[in-house]
Each structure stands twice: as C-alpha cells, then as structure tokens.
Coordinates of C-alpha atoms in Angstrom, one line a residue:
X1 CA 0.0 0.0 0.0
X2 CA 2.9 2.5 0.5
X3 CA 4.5 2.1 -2.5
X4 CA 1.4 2.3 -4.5
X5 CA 0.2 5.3 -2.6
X6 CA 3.7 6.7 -3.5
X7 CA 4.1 6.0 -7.0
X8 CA 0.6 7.4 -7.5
X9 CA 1.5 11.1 -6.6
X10 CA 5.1 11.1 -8.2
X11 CA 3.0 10.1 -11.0
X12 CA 0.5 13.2 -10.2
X13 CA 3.6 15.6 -9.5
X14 CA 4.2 15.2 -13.3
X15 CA 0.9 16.4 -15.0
X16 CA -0.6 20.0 -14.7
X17 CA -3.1 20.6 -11.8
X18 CA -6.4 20.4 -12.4
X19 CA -9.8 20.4 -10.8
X20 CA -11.0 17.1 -11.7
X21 CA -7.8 15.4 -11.3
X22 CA -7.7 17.6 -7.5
X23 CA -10.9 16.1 -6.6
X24 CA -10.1 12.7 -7.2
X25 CA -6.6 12.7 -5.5
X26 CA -8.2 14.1 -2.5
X27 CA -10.6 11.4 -2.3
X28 CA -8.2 8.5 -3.0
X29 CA -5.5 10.2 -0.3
X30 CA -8.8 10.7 2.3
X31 CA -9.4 7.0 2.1
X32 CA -6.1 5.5 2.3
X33 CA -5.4 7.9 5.3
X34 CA -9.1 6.4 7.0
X35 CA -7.3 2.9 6.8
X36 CA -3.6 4.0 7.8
X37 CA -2.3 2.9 10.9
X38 CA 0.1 5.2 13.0
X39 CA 3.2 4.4 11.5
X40 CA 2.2 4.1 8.1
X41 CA 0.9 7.7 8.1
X42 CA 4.2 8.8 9.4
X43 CA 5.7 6.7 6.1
X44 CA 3.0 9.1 4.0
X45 CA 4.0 12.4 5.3
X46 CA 7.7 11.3 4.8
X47 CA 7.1 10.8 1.5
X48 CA 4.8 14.2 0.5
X49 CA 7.7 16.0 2.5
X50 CA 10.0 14.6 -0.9
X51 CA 7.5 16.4 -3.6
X52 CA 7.4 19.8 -4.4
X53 CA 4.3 20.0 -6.3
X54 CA 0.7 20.8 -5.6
X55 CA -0.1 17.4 -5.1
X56 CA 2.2 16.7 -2.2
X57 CA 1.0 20.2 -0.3
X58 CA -2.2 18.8 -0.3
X59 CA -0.9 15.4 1.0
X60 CA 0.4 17.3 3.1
X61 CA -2.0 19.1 4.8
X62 CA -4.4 15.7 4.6
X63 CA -1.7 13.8 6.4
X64 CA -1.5 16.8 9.2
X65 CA -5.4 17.0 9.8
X66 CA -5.8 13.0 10.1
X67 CA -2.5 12.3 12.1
X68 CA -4.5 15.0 14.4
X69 CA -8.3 13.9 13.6
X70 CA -7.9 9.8 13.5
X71 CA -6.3 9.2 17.0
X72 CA -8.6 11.2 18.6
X73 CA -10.8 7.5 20.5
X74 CA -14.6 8.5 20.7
X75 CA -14.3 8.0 24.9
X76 CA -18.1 7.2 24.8
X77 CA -18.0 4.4 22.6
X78 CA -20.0 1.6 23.5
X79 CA -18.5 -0.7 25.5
X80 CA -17.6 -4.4 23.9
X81 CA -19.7 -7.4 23.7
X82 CA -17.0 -9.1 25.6
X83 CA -14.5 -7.6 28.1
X84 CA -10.5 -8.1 27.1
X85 CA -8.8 -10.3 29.4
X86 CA -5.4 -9.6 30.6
X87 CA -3.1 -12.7 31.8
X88 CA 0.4 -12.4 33.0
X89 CA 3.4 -14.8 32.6
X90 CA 7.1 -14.6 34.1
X91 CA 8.0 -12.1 31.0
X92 CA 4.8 -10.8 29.2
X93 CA 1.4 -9.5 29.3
X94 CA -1.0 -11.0 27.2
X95 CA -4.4 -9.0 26.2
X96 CA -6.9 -11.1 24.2
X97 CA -8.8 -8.3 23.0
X98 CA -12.8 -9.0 21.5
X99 CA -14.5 -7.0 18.0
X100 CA -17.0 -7.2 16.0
X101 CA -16.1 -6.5 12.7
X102 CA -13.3 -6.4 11.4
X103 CA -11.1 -3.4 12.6
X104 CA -8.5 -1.8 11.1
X105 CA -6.9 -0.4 14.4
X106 CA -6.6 -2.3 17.5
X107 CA -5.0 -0.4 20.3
X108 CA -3.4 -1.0 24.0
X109 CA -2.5 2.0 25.7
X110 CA -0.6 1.4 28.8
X111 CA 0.0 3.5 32.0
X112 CA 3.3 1.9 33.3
X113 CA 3.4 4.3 35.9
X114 CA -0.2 4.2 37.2
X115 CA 0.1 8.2 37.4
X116 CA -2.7 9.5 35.4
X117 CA -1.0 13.3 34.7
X118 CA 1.5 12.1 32.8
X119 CA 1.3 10.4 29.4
X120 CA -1.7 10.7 26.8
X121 CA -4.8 10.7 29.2
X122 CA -7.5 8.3 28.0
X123 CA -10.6 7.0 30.9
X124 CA -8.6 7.1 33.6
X125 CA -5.2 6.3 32.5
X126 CA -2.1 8.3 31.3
X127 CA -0.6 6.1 29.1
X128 CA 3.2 5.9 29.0
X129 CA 3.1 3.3 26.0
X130 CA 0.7 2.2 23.2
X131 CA 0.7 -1.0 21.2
X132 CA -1.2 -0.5 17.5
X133 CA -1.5 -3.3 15.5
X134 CA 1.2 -5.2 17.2
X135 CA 3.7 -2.1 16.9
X136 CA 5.0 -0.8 20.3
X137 CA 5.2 3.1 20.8
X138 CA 6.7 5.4 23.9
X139 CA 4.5 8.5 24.4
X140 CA 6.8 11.5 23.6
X141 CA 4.0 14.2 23.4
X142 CA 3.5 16.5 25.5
X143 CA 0.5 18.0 27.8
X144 CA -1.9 15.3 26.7
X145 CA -1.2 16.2 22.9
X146 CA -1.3 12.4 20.6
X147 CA 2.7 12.0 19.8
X148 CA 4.2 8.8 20.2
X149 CA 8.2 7.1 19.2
X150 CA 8.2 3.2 17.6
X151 CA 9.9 1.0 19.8
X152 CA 9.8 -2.8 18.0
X153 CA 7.3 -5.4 16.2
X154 CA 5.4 -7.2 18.9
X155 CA 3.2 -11.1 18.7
X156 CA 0.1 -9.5 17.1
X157 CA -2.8 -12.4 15.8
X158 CA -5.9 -10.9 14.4
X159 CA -8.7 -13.7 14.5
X160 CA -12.6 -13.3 13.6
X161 CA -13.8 -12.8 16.8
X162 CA -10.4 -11.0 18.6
X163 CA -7.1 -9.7 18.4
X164 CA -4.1 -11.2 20.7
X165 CA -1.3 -9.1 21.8
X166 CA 1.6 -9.6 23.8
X167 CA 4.5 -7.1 25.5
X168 CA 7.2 -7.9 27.5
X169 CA 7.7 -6.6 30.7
X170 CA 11.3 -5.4 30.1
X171 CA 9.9 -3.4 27.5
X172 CA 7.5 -1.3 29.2
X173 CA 9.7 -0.9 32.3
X174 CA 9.7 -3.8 34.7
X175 CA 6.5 -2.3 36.9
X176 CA 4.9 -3.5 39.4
X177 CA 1.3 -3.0 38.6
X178 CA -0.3 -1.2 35.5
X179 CA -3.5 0.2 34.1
X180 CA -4.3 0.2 30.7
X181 CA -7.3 0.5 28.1
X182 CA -8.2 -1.2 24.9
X183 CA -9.7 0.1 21.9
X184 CA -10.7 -1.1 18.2
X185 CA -12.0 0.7 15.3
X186 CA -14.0 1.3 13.2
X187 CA -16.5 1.0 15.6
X188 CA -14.5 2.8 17.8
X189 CA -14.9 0.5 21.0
X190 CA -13.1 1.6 24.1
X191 CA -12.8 -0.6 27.1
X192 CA -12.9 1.2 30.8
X193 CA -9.7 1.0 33.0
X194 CA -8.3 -2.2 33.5
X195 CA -5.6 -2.7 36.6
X196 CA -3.5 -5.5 36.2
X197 CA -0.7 -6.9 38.7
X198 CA 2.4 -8.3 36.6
X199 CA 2.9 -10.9 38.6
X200 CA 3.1 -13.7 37.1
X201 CA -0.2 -15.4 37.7
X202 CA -0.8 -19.2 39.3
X203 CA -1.9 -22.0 36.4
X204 CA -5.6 -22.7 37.1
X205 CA -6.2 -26.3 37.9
X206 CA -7.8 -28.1 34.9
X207 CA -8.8 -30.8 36.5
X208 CA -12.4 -30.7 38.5
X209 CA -11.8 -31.5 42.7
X210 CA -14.2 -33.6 44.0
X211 CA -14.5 -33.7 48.4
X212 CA -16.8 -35.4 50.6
X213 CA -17.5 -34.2 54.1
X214 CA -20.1 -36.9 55.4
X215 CA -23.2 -35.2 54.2
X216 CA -22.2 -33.5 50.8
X217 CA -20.6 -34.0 48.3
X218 CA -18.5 -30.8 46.9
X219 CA -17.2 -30.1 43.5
X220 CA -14.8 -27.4 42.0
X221 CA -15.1 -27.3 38.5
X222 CA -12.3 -25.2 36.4
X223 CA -12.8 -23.5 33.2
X224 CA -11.2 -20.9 30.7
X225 CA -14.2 -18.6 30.3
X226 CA -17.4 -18.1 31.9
X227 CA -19.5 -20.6 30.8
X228 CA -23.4 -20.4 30.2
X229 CA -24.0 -24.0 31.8
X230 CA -22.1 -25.7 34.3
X231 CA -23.3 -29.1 35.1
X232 CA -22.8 -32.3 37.4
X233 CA -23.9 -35.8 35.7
X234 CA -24.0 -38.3 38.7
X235 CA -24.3 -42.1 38.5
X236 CA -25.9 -43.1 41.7
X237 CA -26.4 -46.2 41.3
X238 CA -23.1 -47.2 39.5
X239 CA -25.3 -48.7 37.0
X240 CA -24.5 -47.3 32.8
X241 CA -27.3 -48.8 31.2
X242 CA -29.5 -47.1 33.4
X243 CA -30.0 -43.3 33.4
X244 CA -29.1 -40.7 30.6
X245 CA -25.5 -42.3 29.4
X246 CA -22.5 -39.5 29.2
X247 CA -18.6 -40.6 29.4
X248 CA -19.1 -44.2 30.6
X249 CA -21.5 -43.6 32.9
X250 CA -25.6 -43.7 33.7
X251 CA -26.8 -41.1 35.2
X252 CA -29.7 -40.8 37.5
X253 CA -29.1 -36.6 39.0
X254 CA -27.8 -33.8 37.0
X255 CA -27.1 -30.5 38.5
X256 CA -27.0 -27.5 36.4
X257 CA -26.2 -24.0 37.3
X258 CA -27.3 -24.7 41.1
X259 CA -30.3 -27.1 40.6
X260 CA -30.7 -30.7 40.9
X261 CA -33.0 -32.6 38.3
X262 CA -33.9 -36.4 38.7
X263 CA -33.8 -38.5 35.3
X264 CA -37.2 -39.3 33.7
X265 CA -35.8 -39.9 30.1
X266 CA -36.6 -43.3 28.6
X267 CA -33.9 -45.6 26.8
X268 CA -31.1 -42.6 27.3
X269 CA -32.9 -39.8 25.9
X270 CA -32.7 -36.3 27.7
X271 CA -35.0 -35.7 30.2
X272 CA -34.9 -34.3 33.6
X273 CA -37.4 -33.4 36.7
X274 CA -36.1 -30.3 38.4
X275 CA -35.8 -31.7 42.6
X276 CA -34.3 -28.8 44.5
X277 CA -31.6 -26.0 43.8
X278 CA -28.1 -26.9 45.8
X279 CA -25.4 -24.4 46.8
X280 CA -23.6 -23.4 43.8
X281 CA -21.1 -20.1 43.0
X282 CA -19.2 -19.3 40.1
X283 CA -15.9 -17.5 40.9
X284 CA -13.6 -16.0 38.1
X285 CA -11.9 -19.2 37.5
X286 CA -13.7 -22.1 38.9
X287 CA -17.5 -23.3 39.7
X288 CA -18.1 -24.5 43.3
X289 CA -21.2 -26.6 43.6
X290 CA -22.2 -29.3 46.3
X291 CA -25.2 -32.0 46.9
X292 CA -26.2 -33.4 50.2
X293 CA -25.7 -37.4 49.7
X294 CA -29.4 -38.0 51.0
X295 CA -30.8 -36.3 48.2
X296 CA -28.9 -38.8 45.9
X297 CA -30.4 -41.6 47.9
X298 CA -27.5 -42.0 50.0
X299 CA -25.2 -44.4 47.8
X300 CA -21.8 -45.6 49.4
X301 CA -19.9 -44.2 46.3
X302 CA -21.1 -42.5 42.6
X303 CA -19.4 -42.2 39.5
X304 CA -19.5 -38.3 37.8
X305 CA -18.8 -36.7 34.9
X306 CA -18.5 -32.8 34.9
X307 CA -19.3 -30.3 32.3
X308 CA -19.0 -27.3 30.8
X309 CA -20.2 -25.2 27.9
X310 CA -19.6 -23.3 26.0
X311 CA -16.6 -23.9 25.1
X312 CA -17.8 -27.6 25.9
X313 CA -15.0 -29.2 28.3
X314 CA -16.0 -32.6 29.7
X315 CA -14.3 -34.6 32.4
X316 CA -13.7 -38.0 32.3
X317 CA -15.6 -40.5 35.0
X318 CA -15.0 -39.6 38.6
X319 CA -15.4 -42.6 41.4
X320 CA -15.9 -41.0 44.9
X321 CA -16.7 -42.4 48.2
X322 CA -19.5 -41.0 49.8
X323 CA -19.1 -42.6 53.0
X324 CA -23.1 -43.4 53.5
X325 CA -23.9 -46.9 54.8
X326 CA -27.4 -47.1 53.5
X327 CA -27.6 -48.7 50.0
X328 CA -28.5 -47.4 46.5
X329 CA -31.7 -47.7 45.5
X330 CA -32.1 -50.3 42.8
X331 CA -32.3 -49.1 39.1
X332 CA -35.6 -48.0 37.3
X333 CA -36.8 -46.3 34.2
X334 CA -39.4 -43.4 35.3
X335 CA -42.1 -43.0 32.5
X336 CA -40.7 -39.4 29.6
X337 CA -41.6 -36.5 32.0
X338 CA -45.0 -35.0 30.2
X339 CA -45.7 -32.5 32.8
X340 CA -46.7 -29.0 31.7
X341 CA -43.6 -26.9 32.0
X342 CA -44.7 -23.1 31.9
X343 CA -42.4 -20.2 30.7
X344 CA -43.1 -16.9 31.5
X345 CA -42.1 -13.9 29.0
X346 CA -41.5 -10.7 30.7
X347 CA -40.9 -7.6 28.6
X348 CA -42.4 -4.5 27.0
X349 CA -43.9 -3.1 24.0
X350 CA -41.7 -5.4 21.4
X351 CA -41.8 -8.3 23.6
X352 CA -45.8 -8.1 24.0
X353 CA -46.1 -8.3 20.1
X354 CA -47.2 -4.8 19.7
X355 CA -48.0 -2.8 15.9
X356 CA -46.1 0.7 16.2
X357 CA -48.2 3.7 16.8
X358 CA -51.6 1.7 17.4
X359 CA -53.4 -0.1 20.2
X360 CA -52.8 -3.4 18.3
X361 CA -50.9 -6.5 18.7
X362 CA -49.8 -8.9 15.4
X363 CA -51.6 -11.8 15.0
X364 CA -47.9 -14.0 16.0
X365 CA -46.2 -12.4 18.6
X366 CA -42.7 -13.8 19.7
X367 CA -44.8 -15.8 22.2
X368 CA -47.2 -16.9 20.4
X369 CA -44.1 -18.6 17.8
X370 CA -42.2 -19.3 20.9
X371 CA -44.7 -21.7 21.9
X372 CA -45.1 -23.2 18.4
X373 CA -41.4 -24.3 18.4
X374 CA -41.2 -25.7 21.7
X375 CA -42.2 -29.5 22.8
X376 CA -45.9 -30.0 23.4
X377 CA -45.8 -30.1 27.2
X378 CA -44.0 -26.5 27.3
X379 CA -46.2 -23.6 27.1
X380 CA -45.2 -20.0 27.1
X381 CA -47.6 -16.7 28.7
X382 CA -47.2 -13.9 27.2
X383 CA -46.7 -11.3 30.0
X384 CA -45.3 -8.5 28.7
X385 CA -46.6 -4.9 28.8
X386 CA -46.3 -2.2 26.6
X387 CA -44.5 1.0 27.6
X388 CA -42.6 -0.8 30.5
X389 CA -39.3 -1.2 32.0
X390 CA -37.7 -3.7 34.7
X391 CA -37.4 -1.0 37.1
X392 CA -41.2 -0.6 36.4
X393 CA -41.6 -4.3 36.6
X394 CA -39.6 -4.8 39.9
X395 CA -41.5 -2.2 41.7
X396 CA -45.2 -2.9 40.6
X397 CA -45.2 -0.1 38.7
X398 CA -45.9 -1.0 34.8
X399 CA -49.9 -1.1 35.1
X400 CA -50.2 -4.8 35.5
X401 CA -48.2 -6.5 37.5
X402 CA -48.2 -6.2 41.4
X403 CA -44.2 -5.4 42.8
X404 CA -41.9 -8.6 41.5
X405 CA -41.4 -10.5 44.9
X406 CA -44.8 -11.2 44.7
X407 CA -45.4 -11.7 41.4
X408 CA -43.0 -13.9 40.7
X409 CA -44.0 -15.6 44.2
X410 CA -47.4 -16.4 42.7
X411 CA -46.2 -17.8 39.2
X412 CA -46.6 -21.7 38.5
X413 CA -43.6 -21.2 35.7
X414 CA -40.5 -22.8 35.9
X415 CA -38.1 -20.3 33.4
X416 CA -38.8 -16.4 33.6
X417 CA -38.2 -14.8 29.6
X418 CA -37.0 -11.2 30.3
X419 CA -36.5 -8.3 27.5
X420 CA -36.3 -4.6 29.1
X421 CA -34.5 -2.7 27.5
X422 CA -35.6 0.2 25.2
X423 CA -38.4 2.1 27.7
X424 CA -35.3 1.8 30.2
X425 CA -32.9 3.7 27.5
X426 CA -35.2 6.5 27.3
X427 CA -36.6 6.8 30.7
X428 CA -35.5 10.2 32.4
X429 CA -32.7 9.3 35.3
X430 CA -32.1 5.6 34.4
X431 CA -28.6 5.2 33.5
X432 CA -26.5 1.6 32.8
X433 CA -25.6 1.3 36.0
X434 CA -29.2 1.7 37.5
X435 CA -31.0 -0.5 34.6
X436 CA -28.0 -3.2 35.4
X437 CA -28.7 -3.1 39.2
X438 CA -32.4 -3.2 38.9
X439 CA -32.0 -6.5 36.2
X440 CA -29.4 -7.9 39.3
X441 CA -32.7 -7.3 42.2
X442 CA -35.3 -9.2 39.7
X443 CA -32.6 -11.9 38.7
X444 CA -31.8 -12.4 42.6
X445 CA -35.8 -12.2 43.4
X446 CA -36.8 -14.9 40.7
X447 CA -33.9 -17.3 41.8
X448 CA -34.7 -17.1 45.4
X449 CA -38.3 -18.1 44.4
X450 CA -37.1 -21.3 42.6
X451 CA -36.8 -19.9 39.1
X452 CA -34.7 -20.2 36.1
X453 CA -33.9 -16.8 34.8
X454 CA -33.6 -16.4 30.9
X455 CA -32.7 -12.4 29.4
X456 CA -33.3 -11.5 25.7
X457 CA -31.8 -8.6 24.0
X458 CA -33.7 -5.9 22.2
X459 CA -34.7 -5.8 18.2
X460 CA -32.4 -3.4 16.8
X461 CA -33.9 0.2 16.7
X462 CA -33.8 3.5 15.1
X463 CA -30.9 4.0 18.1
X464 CA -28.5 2.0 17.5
X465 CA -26.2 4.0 20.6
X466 CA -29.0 3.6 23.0
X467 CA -29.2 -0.3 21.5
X468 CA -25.6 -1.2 21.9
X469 CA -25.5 0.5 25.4
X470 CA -28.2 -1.2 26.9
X471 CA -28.0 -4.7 25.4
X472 CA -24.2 -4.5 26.7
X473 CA -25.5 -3.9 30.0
X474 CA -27.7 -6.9 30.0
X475 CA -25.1 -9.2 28.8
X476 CA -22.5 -7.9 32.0
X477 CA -25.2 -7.9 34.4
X478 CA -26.1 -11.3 33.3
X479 CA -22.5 -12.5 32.9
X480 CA -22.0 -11.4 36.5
X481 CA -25.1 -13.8 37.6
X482 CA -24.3 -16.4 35.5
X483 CA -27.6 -16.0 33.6
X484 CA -28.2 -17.0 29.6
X485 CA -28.8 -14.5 27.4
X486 CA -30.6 -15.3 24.2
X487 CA -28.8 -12.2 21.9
X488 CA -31.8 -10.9 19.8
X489 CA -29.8 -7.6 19.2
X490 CA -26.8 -9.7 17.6
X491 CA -28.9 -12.4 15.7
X492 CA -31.1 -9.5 14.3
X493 CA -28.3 -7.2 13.5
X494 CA -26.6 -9.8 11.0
X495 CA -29.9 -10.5 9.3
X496 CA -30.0 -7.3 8.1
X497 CA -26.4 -6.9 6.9
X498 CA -27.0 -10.3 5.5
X499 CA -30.0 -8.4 3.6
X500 CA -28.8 -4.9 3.2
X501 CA -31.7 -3.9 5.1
X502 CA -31.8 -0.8 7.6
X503 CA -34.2 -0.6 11.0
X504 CA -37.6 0.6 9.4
X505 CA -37.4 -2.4 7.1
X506 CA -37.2 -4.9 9.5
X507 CA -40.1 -2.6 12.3
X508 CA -43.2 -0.7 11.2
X509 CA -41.8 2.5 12.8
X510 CA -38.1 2.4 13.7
X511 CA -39.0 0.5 16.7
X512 CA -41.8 -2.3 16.9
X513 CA -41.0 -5.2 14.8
X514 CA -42.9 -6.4 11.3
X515 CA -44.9 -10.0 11.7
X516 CA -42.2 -11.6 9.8
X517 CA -39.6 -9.9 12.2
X518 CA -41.8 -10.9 15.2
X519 CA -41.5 -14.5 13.7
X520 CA -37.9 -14.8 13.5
X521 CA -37.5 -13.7 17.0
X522 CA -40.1 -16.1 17.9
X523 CA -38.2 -19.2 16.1
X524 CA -34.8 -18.4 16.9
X525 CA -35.6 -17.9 20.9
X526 CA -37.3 -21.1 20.7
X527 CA -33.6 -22.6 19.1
X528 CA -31.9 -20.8 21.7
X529 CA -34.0 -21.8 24.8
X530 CA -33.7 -25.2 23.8
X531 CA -30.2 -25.1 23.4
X532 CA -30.0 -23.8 26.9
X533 CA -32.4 -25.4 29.2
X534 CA -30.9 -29.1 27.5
X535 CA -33.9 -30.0 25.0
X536 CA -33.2 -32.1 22.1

C-alpha cells in the first residue's frame, strides 16, 4: 500500500493541476489515510515531504489534519460485547482483546506508571506506551497532545472474533502494577480501565476437585471462560445402562447452574425433573457446587462426569466415596416426564407483540411462535406490557403487575423470559448502571423463588447508541449472575447486513418489529432456549 500510494502522486507531481484530477486525488489520499495505521501515516508524510508539487502540499496538509483527527478515540464508545482479558506470565502481558467487525486499528494503551498526569490521558489512565496493531510506541508528546516514538514489532494475531497481543515486561519498564485501556476501530470501542498486577499469575487447575464431608458431596469445577451452563452428571447407582449415558456412565441426577433434576428420560434420551436448587457459586476461575448425599439416595460411592459449555469441556468419569452406609436404591426407568412446564415472558412493548403507533398487537407475537417451536408439554404466557421497563416491573409499577417478589412468588412457571431494555434507554434518570442493578434485584428475586432466569436482547432500533449501550449492559449484568442470554440484538443485526436492510425495514416505525420480524424472534428464541435449558 505505501508504495502504491507513492508512485501514485510522483506520478501526479508530473501532470498540470487540475480540478478534476484535484478532486479525485483528495478522495483516493482521504481514504487511504481512514485505513492507515500510525506508522504508516508517518511513512505518508515522509514521502509528501520529498515532492514539491501541488499534489504533495495537499498530501500534506491531509496527512497533518488526520494524524491530528484519526487518534482522537470516541471516549463514549459503546463498551464491547465481551471484556478483554489480561493474563500475565514470568516475561509478558497478554491481552486477548474481542471486536466485531473487522477493525483496522486495534490499540493497548498502557500506563506503566499508574500516574494518570503524565502520558496521553484516556478513561482514567495516562498512558506511557501504546501498542497498534502489534507495533510498540513510547509516548513523547506533551501536555496530553497524541505524539508517540516506535519501539519494535510485537506477537500481534488478528482472529474473527479478537485480536491477541503480547508485550514484555522489560519493555515497558519492569512495573509493578499497570492500568491500561483497549480500543478497536472502526467502531471505535473503548474498554474502561483495566488494573493489572504483573505478577506472574498461578496456572488454574484443569482438572475438576471432588471432596466429601459426610453429608455432601463438593465439586470445583475449572474453566477458561465463563460458561453459560455448568453441570454435574451423577451415576448413583453405578449402573450405565441405566440413566441418561455420558462418558461411561448412567446417570440418575444432573445438576446445572445450582439445581438438581432427577432423570425421567426413557432408553437414554434427555430428560430431567427439576428436585431442588443446591449451593452453587461461580468464581472467576472455577464453579463450586455441592449436593447433600441424601438427596442422591445416600449411595456408598457414585461415578461423575462434569461439564461445561460453551466452550464444551467434559471430564472424564470420577469414582468418589461418599461414606453413606445405606444402599442405592435399585435401578428404574421413570415413564418421559409430560408434565406441563410453563415459561413466563417478561418484557415490553416489542416483547408483548405490539404494531407501532396503534393499540394493536400482530396476529404472531414472539410468544405466540415461541410456543409453536417448543415440545408440546411447554407452554409460554405472554406477560409483557407495553410501555414498560424492569425498574417498572420490579417495583409494581408498569400497570399490570403487582411489585416482582410477589409476582414472581405467585407464578406456577418454571423459566422467567426477560427483554427490558428500550423504555429503560429513554426513561428520564435511568442510567446503565441503575438498569443493570435493577435486572441484578429481579434476577436475585426470581432465583430465590425457585426460578430459572432467561434475558433477551432488544430488536435493533432507530438507536442504535442507546441499542448497543443497553443490550451490553444486559449481557454484563447477566455475565455477572451467570444468567443465559438469548442475543436478539446480535442475531437480528446480521440478518440485516445479511440483507442490506436498515431498522424501518425490519419494524413498522423504527422501533416495533414487522410479523415476519416478530417471527424470527419467535423461532430463533425457541432454538436458543432449547439449546440452553438441555432440550433435544
């Protein structure tokens, strides 16, 4: 690209200046400059500095205003699907940094010396160093102005999903501690201060702990990344061709996420009679979950098999000792579970089904297609209200429903379908934060009443900032609860670039989905629920 770009005004240099031929150099310089990184700018400028005709003044100039103009990260960007994580080693410091997209930038800037009035200030941070696209810079600007000195080449991967960088410690000063921020664009995506200690940190185990104290039974299950499920297969009986078969072993109780089931399958298909929820708590590296041995029946040992997903990780079988002196129970094959299973489906306006700008609702709301594509025994109410918003919602307030601790207290349903989002965006004083704490009450409120909590992402809107803001929000309140999120937002928004098709032809007003956008929502949260509560 450099020595095109090059040879292409040497060639321009040559020929008298003329309007047309101005016009189309700006535009061809303007959007080479909009995919430059830093240093191949500073190659540019280098090179219009060698011409001397009008050409290269305007080159020039161009180079001057973007070197100024492109640096410059939107601070307010919305904030990524996925946090970076940051692990540490005995020499480097590795950032696995998520996109969507493809960008041409993807930035680290580093604050080596915590201290946040020196360097080039960015949310929170002063940053000392800044690694672009795998190139490591030292800050020499002054005052906060963007000026920055190549150092070397770092390890720099771009993948589909992220980018992975690595710097050495040596290189950025041997410090203690750091702070630093990540950004990628176009979008321009800027993550919020991250601290990190340079030790070097501990390998987690891989291998799942199993201890017995004489009435439980406690597991530890490791994992790479937070994992939507988390689940226990336990052979009580010892028995494989009895139970749902899984890694050499039959079982008769599956935990999941904190709840024990009882099989009622029939010749090793999947299915499962929720008992009881158990202690469970996911930590940052590790679920801890534990089962009293009575409420396996009191076996003297078990055989497990531990699991998580995604990414799926399955342990091989695990014979424990429980201690217990009473025997198993001997094996049986319950009668397939065909007890109604109810599913309630929280939301507002476009959760309820509603036609924009009327009192109407489609003939096929999400609900309503829901319930189509689910097993016969599964039904879903529709109990969503138009105009409302989980604050709303938690405190009795959106015109139908009394306060939540009651509400949800009174419900028969065994999974709660929530999608609040867009009232929240727009209601005076609610901010991320508050719209994430309220979600975190009615999460806590529903699980302490014995229910599994389900949250659904917005239709993509006329606003797409207020969109990306709040659906993020969802996703890290429910990340930090460990609760499944079906991404509406995400499946919706590739549809359409799929398409070529733009909010008002996917809604009737920029807001409220079409029928055959009500219907895709509908199918593809059936797929997803399925996918997540374990139904084949």
């Amino acid at each position: 690209m450099q020595i095109a770009l090059k040879n292409h005004l040497w060639k321009n240099a040559r020929y008298p200046v003329n309007e047309q031929r101005n016009r189309s150099f700006k535009v061809t310089f303007q959007q080479t400059l909009e995919s430059s990184t830093l240093e191949q700018r500073e190659f540019l400028l280098e090179s219009s500095v060698q011409m001397k005709s009008l050409y290269a003044l305007l080159a020039s100039s161009l180079i001057v205003s973007a070197a100024a103009a492109q640096p410059a990260p939107n601070v307010t960007a919305a904030a990524s699907e996925a946090a970076t994580t940051v692990s540490v080693n005995t020499a480097n410091i590795q950032y696995t940094i998520p996109y969507s997209g493809t960008p041409t930038w993807t930035r680290v800037y580093i604050d080596a010396n915590q201290t946040t009035t020196s360097g080039y200030a960015l949310n929170g941070v002063g940053a000392d160093y800044l690694v672009e696209n795998g190139v490591l810079y030292r800050y020499s600007g002054s005052n906060g102005s963007w000026a920055w000195t190549q150092l070397k080449q770092l390890p720099f991967t771009r993948g589909a999903t992220s980018a992975s960088l690595s710097v050495a410690k040596t290189d950025i000063g041997s410090p203690a501690s750091i702070d630093s921020v990540t950004q990628t664009t176009p979008p321009t995506v800027t993550s919020a201060k991250i601290t990190t200690s340079t030790a070097a940190s501990p390998p987690p185990s891989t291998s799942t702990t199993v201890s017995v104290d004489g009435l439980n039974i406690r597991y530890v299950i490791p994992f790479s990344s937070t994992p939507t499920w988390t689940r226990v297969y336990i052979d009580a009986n010892r028995t494989p061709s009895s139970g749902y078969p899984n890694s050499g072993i039959g079982a008769e109780y599956l935990i999941e996420n904190g709840r024990l089931f009882r099989y009622s399958g029939s010749n090793g298909g999947w299915g499962w009679t929720s008992v009881k929820a158990v202690p469970f708590t996911v930590g940052a590296a590790s679920a801890t979950v534990s089962v009293a041995i009575a409420d396996l029946g009191a076996p003297p040992s078990i055989d497990s098999v531990t699991q998580t997903d995604p990414p799926t990780k399955i342990s091989p079988k695990i014979t424990t000792t429980t201690g217990s002196t009473t025997p198993p129970p001997p094996p049986t094959t319950p009668p397939p579970s065909t007890a109604t299973v109810w599913i309630d489906y929280f939301g507002d306006s476009t959760a309820h089904g509603d036609i924009g700008n009327t009192p109407y609702q489609v003939a096929r709301p999400p609900s309503v297609v829901m319930d189509e594509n689910l097993p016969s025994n599964y039904n879903v109410r529709n109990e969503a209200v138009g105009g409302a918003s989980v604050a709303e919602l938690l405190a009795g307030r959106d015109g139908v429903h009394a306060p939540w601790a009651t509400t949800v207290a009174r419900s028969n349903a065994r999974y709660i379908l929530m999608n609040y989002s867009i009232n929240d965006s727009y209601e005076p004083g609610t901010t991320t934060a508050s719209y994430k704490a309220s979600y975190a009450q009615v999460i806590d409120i529903a699980r302490a009443a014995g229910k599994t909590v389900i949250l659904q992402t917005t239709n993509p809107t006329n606003n797409s900032q207020k969109d990306v803001a709040f659906s993020t929000a969802m996703k890290e309140v429910a990340a930090q609860k460990n609760v499944p999120v079906i991404d509406v937002y995400a499946y919706l928004s590739q549809y359409m670039a799929a398409n070529n098709l733009g909010p008002y032809q996917i809604t009737n007003d920029g807001i409220h989905p079409n029928q055959a956008t009500y219907i895709l929502v509908g199918e593809y949260t059936a797929r997803r629920f399925k996918e997540i509560v374990g139904i084949r």
